[in-house]
Coordinates of C-alpha atoms and ligand atoms in Angstrom, one line a residue:
X1 CA 0.0 -0.1 0.0
X2 CA 1.4 3.3 -1.1
X3 CA -0.1 6.8 -1.4
X4 CA -0.1 8.8 -4.7
X5 CA -1.2 12.5 -5.4
X6 CA -1.2 14.7 -8.2
X7 CA -2.1 18.4 -8.7
X8 CA -2.5 20.8 -11.7
X9 CA -3.7 24.4 -11.4
X10 CA -2.9 28.2 -11.3
X11 CA -1.1 28.1 -8.1
X12 CA 2.6 26.9 -7.3
X13 CA 2.2 23.1 -6.9
X14 CA 5.0 22.1 -4.7
X15 CA 3.4 23.0 -1.3
X16 CA 0.0 21.7 -2.2
X17 CA 1.3 18.3 -3.6
X18 CA 3.3 17.8 -0.2
X19 CA 0.4 19.1 1.9
X20 CA -1.8 16.3 0.2
X21 CA 1.0 13.8 0.5
X22 CA 1.4 14.3 4.3
X23 CA -2.3 13.1 4.8
X24 CA -1.5 9.8 3.0
X25 CA 1.4 9.0 5.1
X26 CA -0.7 6.3 6.9
X27 CA -0.5 4.5 3.6
X28 CA 3.2 4.0 3.8
X29 CA 6.1 5.8 5.1
X30 CA 9.5 4.2 4.1
X31 CA 10.4 6.7 1.4
X32 CA 8.8 9.6 -0.6
X33 CA 9.3 11.5 -3.8
X34 CA 8.0 14.4 -5.9
X35 CA 8.2 15.4 -9.6
X36 CA 7.3 18.9 -10.6
X37 CA 6.5 20.1 -14.2
X38 CA 7.5 23.6 -15.2
X39 CA 7.6 25.2 -18.7
X40 CA 10.7 23.7 -19.7
X41 CA 11.8 21.2 -16.9
X42 CA 10.8 18.1 -15.1
X43 CA 12.3 18.2 -11.6
X44 CA 12.5 15.2 -9.5
X45 CA 13.5 14.7 -5.8
X46 CA 13.2 11.5 -3.7
X47 CA 14.5 10.3 -0.3
X48 CA 14.3 7.5 2.2
X49 CA 12.2 7.9 5.3
X50 CA 9.1 9.8 6.1
X51 CA 7.9 12.7 4.1
X52 CA 9.4 15.2 6.6
X53 CA 12.8 13.9 5.6
X54 CA 12.1 14.7 2.0
X55 CA 10.7 18.1 2.8
X56 CA 13.7 18.9 4.8
X57 CA 15.9 18.4 1.8
X58 CA 13.8 20.3 -0.8
X59 CA 14.6 23.7 -2.3
X60 CA 11.8 25.6 -3.9
X61 CA 10.7 23.7 -7.2
X62 CA 9.0 25.7 -9.8
X63 CA 5.9 24.5 -11.5
X64 CA 2.1 24.4 -11.3
X65 CA 1.8 20.6 -11.9
X66 CA 3.2 18.0 -9.8
X67 CA 2.9 14.4 -8.6
X68 CA 4.2 12.7 -5.5
X69 CA 4.5 9.4 -3.7
X70 CA 4.8 7.9 -0.2
X71 CA 6.0 4.4 -0.3
X72 CA 5.3 1.2 1.4
X73 CA 7.8 -1.2 -0.2
X74 CA 6.7 -4.5 -1.9
X75 CA 9.4 -5.0 -4.5
X76 CA 12.7 -3.5 -3.6
X77 CA 14.1 -2.3 -0.5
X78 CA 13.3 1.2 1.0
X79 CA 16.1 3.1 -0.9
X80 CA 16.2 6.4 -2.7
X81 CA 16.7 4.4 -5.9
X82 CA 13.4 2.5 -5.3
X83 CA 11.5 5.6 -4.3
X84 CA 9.0 7.0 -6.8
X85 CA 8.5 9.0 -9.1
X86 CA 10.3 7.2 -11.8
X87 CA 11.4 8.9 -15.0
X88 CA 12.2 7.4 -18.3
X89 CA 15.6 7.2 -19.9
X90 CA 15.2 10.7 -21.7
X91 CA 13.8 12.4 -18.6
X92 CA 10.5 13.3 -20.5
X93 CA 7.9 11.5 -18.3
X94 CA 7.6 11.0 -14.6
X95 CA 5.2 8.3 -13.0
X96 CA 4.0 7.2 -9.5
X97 CA 2.4 4.0 -9.0
X98 CA 0.6 2.2 -6.1
X99 CA 0.0 -1.7 -6.6
X100 CA 1.7 -4.7 -7.8
X101 CA 2.5 -5.6 -11.4
X102 CA 2.5 -9.3 -11.8
X103 CA 4.1 -9.5 -15.4
X104 CA 6.8 -6.9 -14.7
X105 CA 9.8 -9.3 -15.1
X106 CA 8.8 -10.4 -18.6
X107 CA 8.3 -6.6 -19.5
X108 CA 11.6 -5.6 -17.9
X109 CA 13.5 -8.3 -19.8
X110 CA 12.0 -6.9 -23.2
X111 CA 12.7 -3.3 -22.2
X112 CA 16.4 -4.0 -21.2
X113 CA 16.9 -5.8 -24.6
X114 CA 15.7 -2.7 -26.3
X115 CA 18.4 -0.7 -24.3
X116 CA 16.4 0.8 -21.5
X117 CA 18.5 1.6 -18.4
X118 CA 16.8 0.7 -15.1
X119 CA 17.8 2.4 -12.0
X120 CA 15.6 0.5 -9.3
X121 CA 14.5 -2.9 -8.2
X122 CA 10.8 -2.0 -8.4
X123 CA 8.1 -3.5 -10.6
X124 CA 6.9 0.0 -11.0
X125 CA 9.7 1.4 -13.1
X126 CA 8.8 -0.8 -16.1
X127 CA 5.8 1.4 -16.5
X128 CA 7.7 4.6 -17.3
X129 CA 10.0 2.9 -19.8
X130 CA 6.9 1.2 -21.6
X131 CA 5.5 4.8 -21.8
X132 CA 8.8 5.9 -23.7
X133 CA 8.2 3.1 -26.2
X134 CA 4.4 3.6 -26.4
X135 CA 2.8 4.7 -29.7
X136 CA 0.6 7.7 -29.7
X137 CA 0.6 11.5 -30.2
X138 CA -0.3 12.6 -26.7
X139 CA 0.3 11.6 -23.2
X140 CA -3.3 10.1 -22.9
X141 CA -3.0 7.7 -25.8
X142 CA 0.6 6.8 -24.7
X143 CA -0.6 6.0 -21.2
X144 CA -3.5 3.9 -22.4
X145 CA -1.2 1.9 -24.7
X146 CA 1.2 1.4 -21.7
X147 CA -1.7 0.1 -19.6
X148 CA -2.8 -2.4 -22.1
X149 CA 0.5 -4.2 -21.8
X150 CA 0.4 -4.5 -17.9
X151 CA -1.2 -7.0 -15.6
X152 CA -1.8 -6.6 -11.9
X153 CA -3.0 -3.8 -9.7
X154 CA -2.4 -0.1 -10.2
X155 CA -3.2 3.4 -9.4
X156 CA -1.0 5.6 -11.4
X157 CA -0.4 9.2 -12.1
X158 CA 1.8 10.4 -15.1
X159 CA 3.2 13.8 -16.1
X160 CA 5.1 15.0 -19.1
X161 CA 7.7 17.7 -19.4
X162 CA 6.2 21.1 -20.6
X163 CA 2.6 19.9 -20.1
X164 CA 0.2 21.1 -17.4
X165 CA -1.8 17.9 -17.4
X166 CA -1.9 14.7 -15.5
X167 CA -3.2 11.3 -16.8
X168 CA -4.1 8.8 -14.0
X169 CA -5.8 5.5 -14.0
X170 CA -6.6 2.6 -11.7
X171 CA -7.1 -1.1 -11.5
X172 CA -7.7 -2.8 -8.2
X173 CA -5.9 0.0 -6.2
X174 CA -7.8 3.1 -5.1
X175 CA -7.9 6.4 -6.9
X176 CA -10.0 9.5 -6.6
X177 CA -10.2 12.8 -8.5
X178 CA -10.8 16.1 -6.8
X179 CA -12.5 18.8 -8.6
X180 CA -11.6 22.3 -7.6
X181 CA -11.9 25.9 -9.1
X182 CA -9.2 26.4 -11.8
X183 CA -7.2 23.4 -10.3
X184 CA -7.8 19.6 -10.0
X185 CA -6.4 16.8 -8.3
X186 CA -5.9 13.0 -8.1
X187 CA -5.1 11.0 -5.0
X188 CA -5.2 7.5 -3.4
X189 CA -7.7 8.7 -1.0
X190 CA -10.1 11.5 -0.3
X191 CA -8.1 12.2 3.0
X192 CA -5.5 13.9 0.9
X193 CA -7.7 16.3 -0.8
X194 CA -10.3 17.5 1.8
X195 CA -8.3 20.7 2.7
X196 CA -8.6 21.8 -0.9
X197 CA -11.9 20.4 -2.3
X198 CA -14.7 18.2 -1.2
X199 CA -15.9 17.5 -4.6
X200 CA -14.7 14.0 -5.4
X201 CA -15.2 11.6 -8.2
X202 CA -14.4 8.0 -7.4
X203 CA -12.7 6.2 -10.3
X204 CA -13.6 2.4 -10.7
X205 CA -11.3 -0.3 -12.0
X206 CA -10.1 0.1 -15.5
X207 CA -11.1 3.8 -15.6
X208 CA -8.8 6.7 -16.4
X209 CA -8.7 10.6 -16.2
X210 CA -6.9 13.5 -17.6
X211 CA -6.9 16.5 -15.4
X212 CA -5.8 20.0 -16.5
X213 CA -6.2 23.2 -14.6
X214 CA -9.5 23.8 -16.3
X215 CA -11.0 20.4 -16.9
X216 CA -11.6 16.7 -16.0
X217 CA -12.0 14.2 -18.7
X218 CA -12.9 10.6 -17.8
X219 CA -12.4 7.7 -20.0
X220 CA -12.1 4.0 -20.0
X221 CA -9.0 2.0 -21.1
X222 CA -10.1 2.1 -24.7
X223 CA -10.1 5.9 -24.6
X224 CA -13.9 5.9 -24.7
X225 CA -15.2 9.2 -22.7
X226 CA -17.8 9.0 -19.9
X227 CA -19.4 11.3 -17.4
X228 CA -19.7 11.1 -13.8
X229 CA -20.9 13.7 -11.4
X230 CA -18.6 14.6 -8.3
X231 CA -20.0 13.6 -4.9
X232 CA -19.9 16.2 -2.0
X233 CA -18.0 14.7 0.9
X234 CA -19.0 15.8 4.4
X235 CA -16.2 14.3 6.5
X236 CA -13.9 16.4 8.6
X237 CA -10.1 15.9 8.1
X238 CA -9.7 13.6 11.2
X239 CA -12.4 11.2 9.9
X240 CA -11.0 11.3 6.5
X241 CA -7.6 9.8 7.6
X242 CA -9.4 6.7 8.8
X243 CA -11.6 6.8 5.4
X244 CA -14.5 7.7 7.6
X245 CA -14.2 4.7 10.1
X246 CA -14.0 5.7 13.6
X247 CA -10.9 3.7 14.4
X248 CA -8.0 2.4 12.5
X249 CA -8.8 -1.0 13.9
X250 CA -12.2 -1.1 12.2
X251 CA -10.8 0.3 9.0
X252 CA -8.1 -2.4 8.9
X253 CA -10.7 -5.2 9.6
X254 CA -12.7 -3.9 6.7
X255 CA -9.5 -3.8 4.5
X256 CA -9.0 -7.5 4.8
X257 CA -10.6 -8.6 1.5
X258 CA -8.2 -6.2 -0.3
X259 CA -5.1 -7.2 1.7
X260 CA -5.9 -11.0 1.1
X261 CA -6.2 -10.2 -2.7
X262 CA -3.0 -8.3 -2.7
X263 CA -1.2 -11.1 -0.7
X264 CA -2.3 -13.7 -3.4
X265 CA -1.7 -11.4 -6.5
X266 CA 0.7 -13.3 -8.8
X267 CA 1.6 -16.0 -6.2
X268 CA -0.8 -18.8 -6.9
X269 CA 1.2 -19.9 -10.0
X270 CA 4.2 -20.7 -7.9
X271 CA 6.7 -18.8 -9.7
X272 CA 8.5 -17.3 -6.9
X273 CA 12.1 -18.3 -6.2
X274 CA 12.0 -21.1 -3.8
X275 CA 15.4 -22.9 -3.8
X276 CA 15.4 -22.9 -0.1
X277 CA 12.2 -24.9 0.0
X278 CA 13.8 -27.6 -2.1
X279 CA 16.4 -28.4 0.5
X280 CA 16.2 -31.7 2.5
X281 CA 14.9 -30.7 5.9
X282 CA 12.7 -33.1 7.7
X283 CA 10.8 -30.9 10.0
X284 CA 9.7 -27.4 10.3
X285 CA 9.6 -25.2 13.3
X286 CA 7.5 -22.0 13.4
X287 CA 8.3 -19.1 15.8
X288 CA 6.5 -15.9 16.7
X289 CA 4.9 -13.9 19.4
X290 CA 1.2 -12.9 20.3
X291 CA -0.8 -12.9 17.2
X292 CA 2.0 -14.1 14.9
X293 CA 2.3 -17.0 17.2
X294 CA -1.3 -17.9 16.8
X295 CA -0.8 -17.6 13.0
X296 CA 2.1 -20.1 13.4
X297 CA -0.2 -22.5 15.4
X298 CA -2.7 -22.5 12.6
X299 CA 0.3 -22.8 10.2
X300 CA 1.2 -26.1 11.8
X301 CA -2.0 -27.7 10.9
X302 CA -1.9 -26.2 7.4
X303 CA 1.5 -27.4 6.8
X304 CA 1.2 -30.9 8.2
X305 CA -2.0 -31.5 6.3
X306 CA -0.7 -30.3 2.8
X307 CA 2.8 -31.4 3.1
X308 CA 3.0 -34.2 5.9
X309 CA 6.2 -32.5 7.1
X310 CA 6.2 -32.6 11.1
X311 CA 5.9 -29.2 12.2
X312 CA 6.0 -27.6 15.8
X313 CA 5.1 -24.0 16.7
X314 CA 6.9 -22.3 19.6
X315 CA 6.7 -18.8 21.2
X316 CA 9.8 -17.0 20.1
X317 CA 11.0 -16.2 23.6
X318 CA 10.9 -19.8 24.7
X319 CA 12.8 -21.2 21.7
X320 CA 16.3 -20.5 23.2
X321 CA 15.2 -23.0 26.3
X322 CA 14.5 -25.9 24.0
X323 CA 17.2 -28.3 23.3
X324 CA 19.2 -28.3 20.1
X325 CA 18.1 -31.3 18.0
X326 CA 20.2 -33.3 15.7
X327 CA 17.9 -32.8 12.8
X328 CA 18.0 -29.1 11.6
X329 CA 14.4 -28.0 11.1
X330 CA 13.4 -25.4 8.6
X331 CA 12.7 -22.4 10.8
X332 CA 9.8 -20.0 9.8
X333 CA 9.9 -16.7 12.0
X334 CA 6.5 -14.8 11.8
X335 CA 6.5 -11.2 12.7
X336 CA 4.3 -8.5 11.2
X337 CA 6.5 -5.6 12.2
X338 CA 9.8 -7.4 11.5
X339 CA 11.3 -5.7 14.6
X340 CA 9.9 -7.8 17.5
X341 CA 13.1 -8.4 19.6
X342 CA 12.1 -11.9 20.8
X343 CA 11.6 -13.1 17.3
X344 CA 14.9 -11.5 16.1
X345 CA 16.6 -13.2 18.9
X346 CA 15.1 -16.5 18.1
X347 CA 16.0 -16.0 14.4
X348 CA 19.6 -15.5 15.4
X349 CA 19.5 -18.5 17.7
X350 CA 18.1 -20.6 14.8
X351 CA 20.9 -19.6 12.5
X352 CA 23.5 -20.1 15.2
X353 CA 22.0 -23.8 15.4
X354 CA 22.6 -24.2 11.7
X355 CA 19.0 -24.0 10.6
X356 CA 17.8 -22.3 7.6
X357 CA 15.3 -19.5 8.2
X358 CA 12.3 -18.0 6.5
X359 CA 10.8 -14.7 7.6
X360 CA 7.1 -13.9 7.2
X361 CA 6.6 -10.1 7.7
X362 CA 4.6 -7.2 6.6
X363 CA 7.5 -4.6 6.5
X364 CA 10.1 -4.6 3.7
X365 CA 13.5 -3.8 4.9
X366 CA 12.7 -4.5 8.5
X367 CA 15.3 -6.2 10.8
X368 CA 13.9 -9.7 10.4
X369 CA 14.6 -9.5 6.6
X370 CA 18.3 -9.1 7.4
X371 CA 18.3 -12.2 9.7
X372 CA 16.5 -14.5 7.5
X373 CA 17.6 -16.6 4.5
X374 CA 14.4 -16.0 2.6
X375 CA 11.5 -13.6 3.0
X376 CA 7.8 -13.8 2.3
X377 CA 6.0 -10.4 2.5
X378 CA 2.3 -10.3 3.6
X379 CA 1.4 -7.1 1.6
X380 CA -1.2 -6.0 4.1
X381 CA -0.2 -2.4 4.0
X382 CA 0.7 -0.4 7.1
X383 CA -1.4 -1.5 10.2
X384 CA -1.7 1.3 12.7
X385 CA -4.2 -0.1 15.2
X386 CA -2.3 -1.9 17.9
X387 CA -4.4 -4.9 17.6
X388 CA -3.2 -7.0 14.7
X389 CA -6.0 -7.7 12.4
X390 CA -5.3 -7.8 8.6
X391 CA -1.6 -8.7 9.2
X392 CA -2.8 -11.9 11.1
X393 CA -5.1 -13.0 8.1
X394 CA -2.3 -12.2 5.5
X395 CA 0.1 -14.2 7.6
X396 CA -2.3 -17.1 7.3
X397 CA -2.2 -16.4 3.5
X398 CA 1.5 -16.6 3.4
X399 CA 1.3 -19.9 5.3
X400 CA -1.2 -21.4 2.9
X401 CA 1.1 -20.4 0.0
X402 CA 4.1 -21.8 1.7
X403 CA 2.3 -25.2 2.4
X404 CA 0.9 -25.2 -1.3
X405 CA 4.5 -24.7 -2.6
X406 CA 6.0 -27.3 -0.3
X407 CA 3.2 -29.7 -1.2
X408 CA 4.0 -29.4 -4.9
X409 CA 7.9 -29.9 -4.2
X410 CA 7.3 -32.8 -2.1
X411 CA 4.5 -34.2 -4.3
X412 CA 2.0 -34.5 -1.4
X413 CA -1.0 -33.0 -2.9
X414 CA -3.0 -34.5 -5.8
X415 CA -3.6 -32.2 -8.7
X416 CA -7.4 -32.2 -7.8
X417 CA -6.8 -31.1 -4.2
X418 CA -4.3 -28.5 -5.3
X419 CA -6.9 -27.1 -7.7
X420 CA -9.6 -27.1 -4.9
X421 CA -7.1 -25.2 -2.5
X422 CA -6.3 -22.5 -5.2
X423 CA -9.9 -22.0 -5.9
X424 CA -10.6 -21.8 -2.1
X425 CA -7.9 -19.2 -1.7
X426 CA -9.3 -17.1 -4.6
X427 CA -12.6 -17.1 -3.0
X428 CA -11.4 -15.8 0.4
X429 CA -11.8 -12.0 -0.3
X430 CA -15.4 -12.5 -1.2
X431 CA -15.9 -14.8 1.9
X432 CA -14.4 -12.2 4.2
X433 CA -16.5 -9.5 2.6
X434 CA -19.5 -11.5 3.3
X435 CA -18.6 -11.8 7.1
X436 CA -18.1 -8.0 7.1
X437 CA -21.3 -7.3 5.4
X438 CA -23.0 -8.9 8.7
X439 CA -21.0 -6.7 11.0
X440 CA -24.2 -5.1 12.4
X441 CA -25.5 -8.5 13.7
X442 CA -22.2 -8.8 15.5
X443 CA -22.4 -5.3 16.8
X444 CA -25.9 -6.1 18.4
X445 CA -24.5 -9.4 20.1
X446 CA -21.7 -7.1 21.7
X447 CA -24.4 -5.1 23.5
X448 CA -25.6 -8.3 25.2
X449 CA -22.2 -9.6 26.4
X450 CA -20.5 -6.2 27.2
X451 CA -20.7 -6.6 31.0
X452 CA -18.7 -9.9 31.1
X453 CA -15.8 -9.9 33.3
X454 CA -14.4 -13.0 31.7
X455 CA -15.2 -14.9 28.7
X456 CA -13.9 -18.3 27.2
X457 CA -13.2 -19.0 23.5
X458 CA -13.1 -22.8 22.5
X459 CA -12.5 -24.7 19.4
X460 CA -10.9 -27.8 18.1
X461 CA -8.1 -28.5 15.5
X462 CA -7.3 -25.5 13.3
X463 CA -9.9 -23.5 15.3
X464 CA -8.2 -24.1 18.6
X465 CA -5.7 -21.4 17.7
X466 CA -8.5 -19.3 16.3
X467 CA -10.1 -19.4 19.8
X468 CA -6.8 -18.2 21.1
X469 CA -6.6 -15.4 18.8
X470 CA -10.2 -14.4 19.5
X471 CA -9.5 -14.3 23.2
X472 CA -6.3 -12.2 22.7
X473 CA -8.2 -9.6 20.6
X474 CA -10.9 -9.6 23.2
X475 CA -8.5 -9.0 26.1
X476 CA -6.3 -6.4 24.6
X477 CA -9.0 -4.3 23.1
X478 CA -12.1 -4.6 25.4
X479 CA -10.1 -5.5 28.6
X480 CA -12.5 -8.4 29.2
X481 CA -10.3 -11.4 30.5
X482 CA -10.5 -13.7 27.5
X483 CA -9.4 -17.3 27.7
X484 CA -8.9 -19.4 24.7
X485 CA -8.9 -23.2 25.2
X486 CA -8.9 -26.3 23.1
X487 CA -12.7 -27.3 23.7
X488 CA -11.6 -30.9 24.8
X489 CA -9.6 -29.4 27.7
X490 CA -12.4 -27.6 29.5
X491 CA -13.4 -30.6 31.5
X492 CA -9.7 -31.0 32.8
X493 CA -10.0 -27.8 35.0
X494 CA -11.4 -24.6 33.4
X495 CA -15.0 -25.8 33.9
X496 CA -14.6 -24.7 37.5
X497 CA -14.5 -21.1 36.3
X498 CA -17.7 -21.1 34.4
X499 CA -21.0 -19.6 35.7
X500 CA -23.9 -17.8 34.2
X501 CA -21.8 -14.7 34.1
X502 CA -19.0 -16.2 31.9
X503 CA -20.1 -16.3 28.3
X504 CA -18.4 -18.9 26.1
X505 CA -17.6 -18.4 22.3
X506 CA -17.7 -21.8 20.8
X507 CA -16.4 -22.3 17.2
X508 CA -18.4 -25.0 15.8
X509 CA -18.1 -25.3 12.1
X510 CA -19.6 -28.2 9.8
X511 CA -16.3 -30.4 9.8
X512 CA -15.1 -33.5 11.6
X513 CA -15.0 -31.7 15.0
X514 CA -18.7 -30.8 14.9
X515 CA -20.3 -33.5 17.0
X516 CA -17.5 -33.1 19.7
X517 CA -18.1 -29.4 19.9
X518 CA -21.6 -29.9 20.3
X519 CA -20.7 -32.1 23.3
X520 CA -18.7 -29.4 24.6
X521 CA -21.4 -26.8 24.2
X522 CA -23.6 -29.1 26.3
X523 CA -20.9 -29.3 29.1
X524 CA -20.9 -25.4 29.1
X525 CA -24.6 -24.9 29.1
X526 CA -25.0 -27.5 32.0
X527 CA -23.0 -24.8 34.1
X528 CA -25.4 -22.3 32.9
X529 CA -22.9 -20.4 30.8
X530 CA -24.4 -18.4 27.9
X531 CA -22.9 -19.8 24.7
X532 CA -22.4 -17.7 21.6
X533 CA -21.7 -20.3 18.8
X534 CA -19.8 -19.5 15.7
X535 CA -21.0 -21.8 13.0
X536 CA -21.3 -22.3 9.2
X537 CA -24.1 -20.7 7.1
X538 CA -27.1 -23.0 6.6
X539 CA -26.7 -24.6 10.1
X540 CA -30.3 -24.4 11.5
X541 CA -29.4 -26.7 14.5
X542 CA -27.0 -24.7 16.4
X543 CA -29.5 -22.4 17.7
X544 CA -31.0 -25.4 19.6
X545 CA -27.7 -25.7 21.6
X546 CA -26.5 -22.1 21.9
X547 CA -28.0 -18.8 23.2
X548 CA -26.7 -16.8 20.3
X549 CA -25.3 -17.9 16.9
X550 CA -23.1 -16.0 14.4
X551 CA -23.0 -17.9 11.0
X552 CA -20.0 -17.4 8.6
X553 CA -20.0 -18.7 5.0
X554 CA -19.0 -22.4 4.5
X555 CA -15.4 -22.9 3.3
X556 CA -13.0 -25.8 3.1
X557 CA -12.3 -26.5 6.9
X558 CA -8.6 -25.7 6.1
X559 CA -9.7 -22.0 5.5
X560 CA -12.1 -21.7 8.2
X561 CA -9.9 -19.8 10.5
X562 CA -10.1 -16.9 8.0
X563 CA -13.9 -16.0 8.1
X564 CA -14.0 -17.0 11.8
X565 CA -11.3 -14.7 12.9
X566 CA -12.8 -11.7 11.1
X567 CA -16.1 -12.4 13.1
X568 CA -14.2 -12.6 16.3
X569 CA -12.2 -9.4 15.5
X570 CA -15.5 -7.5 14.9
X571 CA -17.0 -9.0 18.3
X572 CA -13.9 -7.8 20.2
X573 CA -14.0 -4.5 18.5
X574 CA -17.7 -3.9 19.2
X575 CA -17.3 -5.2 22.8
X576 CA -14.6 -2.5 23.2
X577 CA -16.8 0.3 21.8
X578 CA -19.6 -0.8 24.2
X579 CA -17.1 -0.5 27.1
X580 CA -15.9 2.8 26.0
X581 CA -12.2 1.6 25.5
X582 CA -9.6 3.5 23.5
X583 CA -9.3 0.8 20.7
X584 CA -6.5 1.9 18.6
X585 CA -4.0 2.5 21.6
X586 CA -5.0 0.0 24.4
X587 CA -3.3 0.7 27.7
X588 CA 0.0 -0.9 28.5
X589 CA 0.8 -2.3 25.0
X590 CA 2.8 -1.1 22.0
X591 CA 2.4 -1.9 18.5
X592 CA 6.0 -3.2 18.2
X593 CA 7.9 -4.7 21.1
X594 CA 11.6 -4.1 20.7
X595 CA 12.7 -5.4 24.1
X596 CA 13.3 -8.9 25.1
Ligands
F6R1 C1 -1.8 -8.4 19.3 C2 -0.6 -8.0 18.7 C3 0.7 -8.7 19.4 C4 1.7 -9.0 18.2 C5 3.0 -9.3 18.8 C6 4.1 -9.8 17.8 O1 -2.8 -7.9 18.4 O2 -0.5 -7.2 17.9 O3 0.4 -9.8 20.1 O4 1.2 -9.9 17.3 O5 3.5 -8.2 19.6 O6 4.3 -8.7 16.9 P1 5.0 -8.9 15.5 O7 4.0 -9.7 14.7 O8 5.3 -7.5 15.0 O9 6.3 -9.5 15.8

């Protein structure tokens, strides 16, 4: 996730473009850049770090048209070379891009053969070289020709030396047009523009726009013009930063369909370099803390089921106390921030023990990427709420992809099962959206359980870790004591804690654990505890056993933690709202824990 802006009008552009860009910093902050167009020059400045760093290095740049970018790296480290905008070999065009191009390697090879000089490791740079090659008399037709050759997601804005115009387009990455008086804008998000205009045109996929100081022309990728009236936006600036959501956590919960989509983009065909996975290890050890540890627990079930490789999951801070074994497991370190001290220490210990390591992280260039032999990025975009939500779900995606790849290498998957898994993964964004569409039902349930002092979360098999994660979200956000348990263990002690004041959330989906889960629900209701069951759509039976029921779409049981955790994230969020908790910054905890 990156942020892009563009401005063209009768005023000096530099300060306006930077002001808009600052409001997009929540979308990425590892590097930034600006390109300005004046009568006879195209000036470019970029730097590593937050936008403030770029600003501190800028001299006055002339021009009334400019584009800028704040980056959240997905291809190539956060360096000045990899920062946007990119310019072509002749310095005629500049371009900013948010998204992921899936065919950039092929395009790059062809362009290099034609003599183009690349200055970055990014996928985005191919676009500006393609533009140089594109036929057409004007910028608009050249951009359209460039886009016809690209696959993947994009929001782009392009400028040309000596022209007060911007061509912008989108496919699967957000882009809006701001309509002003004798000036017009494009941006990734309304947030960037509200200080200057509240007249917004939302572009849809495969739509493009040409803005000049006096006009806005909308067209499709074949160049066919269309009309759309601007909408008047009534948000204030603070609302806008969260795209109108009251909290970042809720925004990030709702971003999950998109985050999953981005995480899958271009990866289901198994083209990534995976030499490390072909090595002859006989077991896997997954390490992580908190939510990342829970993703690792789900990962154990996924990997064992799809690859038959024995897998254990351990809390990072405990790893050093476990004995060194003769076999050297492949060690998978999961950390969304890439900076958690316990997981970094565990990764170092794993290497000291002679193990090869894979990092699953959301932050390009973070410390874990320097510790590990191989890195898988989760592409969830920056997560600002302290409670991990979209990063957890995309960690699961990374684990499904890892298991799928290992299954192919070890030949443990029939082609039919592989096909089913791939189509199951492709459906996940839609499945999660359907859970989100029912958020108001979960909100109503939260009112009922808001006074609980303590809640239990129970599940079996893959959904035992889902119950742990549901409990963690509840305790950290709503301050209700949440306890996750394997459902079969309740009778070995914790039943003593149950009473009519202790709600129990029971994950009870239509799989081989169903009958046993019903038995566990009976045990609970016999102690008069109210049960909130999370089951599968179409199940009419569950309401006979449970006081309340949340139903999520049926998926292959392997994927069931995904829709279920989204429902439990919403439950935790609405419980916290009911209890007046601060949500995005819960007491006593930090987003990134850099001490052991
Ligand atoms: C819970 C949460 C924490 C983190 C843990 C590890 O919502 O966010 O439990 O999961 O601190 O952080 P990372 O994944 O950055 O290593």
